[in-house]
Structure formats: structure tokens, C-alpha cells
CSV table of C-alpha atoms in Angstrom, one decimal:
chain,number,residue,atom,x,y,z
A,1,MET,CA,-20.0,115.3,132.3
A,2,HIS,CA,-23.0,116.4,134.3
A,3,LEU,CA,-25.4,113.7,135.5
A,4,SER,CA,-28.7,114.8,137.2
A,5,LEU,CA,-29.8,112.4,139.8
A,6,VAL,CA,-33.3,113.6,140.1
A,7,THR,CA,-35.3,115.0,137.1
A,8,TRP,CA,-38.9,115.3,135.9
A,9,GLU,CA,-40.3,113.5,132.9
A,10,VAL,CA,-42.9,115.8,131.4
A,11,ARG,CA,-45.1,114.8,128.4
A,12,ARG,CA,-47.8,117.0,126.9
A,13,LEU,CA,-50.3,115.6,124.5
A,14,GLU,CA,-52.7,117.8,122.5
A,15,SER,CA,-56.2,116.5,122.8
A,16,GLU,CA,-58.5,119.1,121.0
A,17,ARG,CA,-58.9,122.8,120.2
A,18,ALA,CA,-61.0,125.0,122.4
A,19,ALA,CA,-64.1,126.5,120.9
A,20,ARG,CA,-63.7,130.2,121.5
A,21,PRO,CA,-60.7,132.5,121.5
A,22,ARG,CA,-59.4,133.9,124.8
A,23,ARG,CA,-57.1,136.7,125.7
A,24,CYS,CA,-53.6,135.3,126.7
A,25,PRO,CA,-52.0,136.9,129.8
A,26,ARG,CA,-48.6,136.3,128.4
A,27,CYS,CA,-48.7,137.6,124.8
A,28,ARG,CA,-51.9,139.7,125.2
A,29,GLY,CA,-53.3,138.3,122.0
A,30,SER,CA,-56.7,136.9,121.4
A,31,ALA,CA,-56.3,133.5,119.8
A,32,GLU,CA,-57.5,130.0,119.8
A,33,TRP,CA,-56.5,127.7,122.7
A,34,THR,CA,-55.7,124.0,122.7
A,35,ALA,CA,-56.7,121.5,125.3
A,36,VAL,CA,-53.5,119.7,126.5
A,37,GLN,CA,-53.0,116.7,128.8
A,38,GLU,CA,-49.8,116.9,130.8
A,39,ARG,CA,-48.3,113.9,132.5
A,40,ARG,CA,-45.4,114.2,135.0
A,41,ARG,CA,-43.3,111.6,136.7
A,42,LEU,CA,-40.3,111.8,138.9
A,43,GLN,CA,-37.1,110.1,137.5
A,44,LEU,CA,-34.2,108.9,139.6
A,45,LEU,CA,-31.1,108.1,137.6
A,46,GLY,CA,-33.2,107.9,134.4
A,47,THR,CA,-35.7,105.4,135.9
A,48,GLY,CA,-39.3,106.5,136.5
A,49,VAL,CA,-40.3,106.3,140.2
A,50,GLY,CA,-43.5,107.2,141.9
A,51,PRO,CA,-47.0,107.8,140.4
A,52,VAL,CA,-47.7,109.6,137.2
A,53,ARG,CA,-49.4,112.9,137.9
A,54,ARG,CA,-51.9,114.0,135.3
A,55,ARG,CA,-53.1,117.6,134.7
A,56,ASP,CA,-55.5,119.1,132.2
A,57,LEU,CA,-54.3,122.4,130.7
A,58,VAL,CA,-55.2,124.8,128.0
A,59,SER,CA,-52.4,126.2,125.8
A,60,CYS,CA,-52.2,129.4,123.7
A,61,ARG,CA,-51.6,128.5,120.1
A,62,THR,CA,-49.7,131.7,119.6
A,63,CYS,CA,-47.1,131.7,122.3
A,64,GLY,CA,-47.5,128.3,124.0
A,65,CYS,CA,-48.5,129.6,127.4
A,66,ALA,CA,-50.2,126.8,129.4
A,67,LEU,CA,-52.8,127.4,132.1
A,68,PRO,CA,-55.1,125.1,134.2
A,69,ALA,CA,-58.1,123.9,132.2
A,70,GLY,CA,-60.6,125.7,134.5
A,71,TRP,CA,-58.9,129.1,133.9
A,72,ARG,CA,-61.2,131.9,132.9
A,73,ASP,CA,-59.6,135.1,131.4
A,74,ALA,CA,-60.2,138.3,133.3
A,75,SER,CA,-61.6,140.1,130.2
A,76,SER,CA,-64.7,137.9,130.1
A,77,PRO,CA,-67.7,139.0,132.2
A,78,PRO,CA,-68.0,137.5,135.7
A,79,LEU,CA,-70.5,134.8,136.4
A,80,ALA,CA,-73.9,136.0,137.8
A,81,PRO,CA,-74.2,135.4,141.6
A,82,LEU,CA,-76.6,132.7,142.7
A,83,ALA,CA,-80.1,133.9,143.9
A,84,ALA,CA,-80.8,133.2,147.5
């Protein structure tokens, strides 16, 4: 029997669909993305210890690749520089 002393409890909850399709760096497809909220907590012997860490992600609906919510795909045009 293998007992892990320290593990991560990870929960991902789908919150909404993103408005426009993006190109996924993993599957190279252009598909809809979903906004996902991830919560992580360290577990010691099956008991949660420490604070719950929350991250906002976007997930590809085709392959499941999850990236930070502020991620911008490289195929979209860059933002215009600010005028001085």
C-alpha cells in the first residue's frame, strides 16, 4: 500500500464561456475557450492545511489545455503602443 504524506487538492470549476475563439498552443485548433476557477490546497495525510490558493484560468474546450486568464494568443495582433 502506498500512502502519500503530502498531496495537492485541486478543484476546477467552470464559470462561463469565453466570447471569441482563440488558437490553442497545444492542439493548434481555433476553438471556444471556457473561463475556469482553480482552487488548490495542500493536504497532509488527507487533511487540508494552509490557505486555499485561487487562480483564474481559461481552458480550451477541444483538448483541455488551461492557461492563465490574462493569456493572449500570439496570432492576435499586438496592442498599439501608448502615445507619449
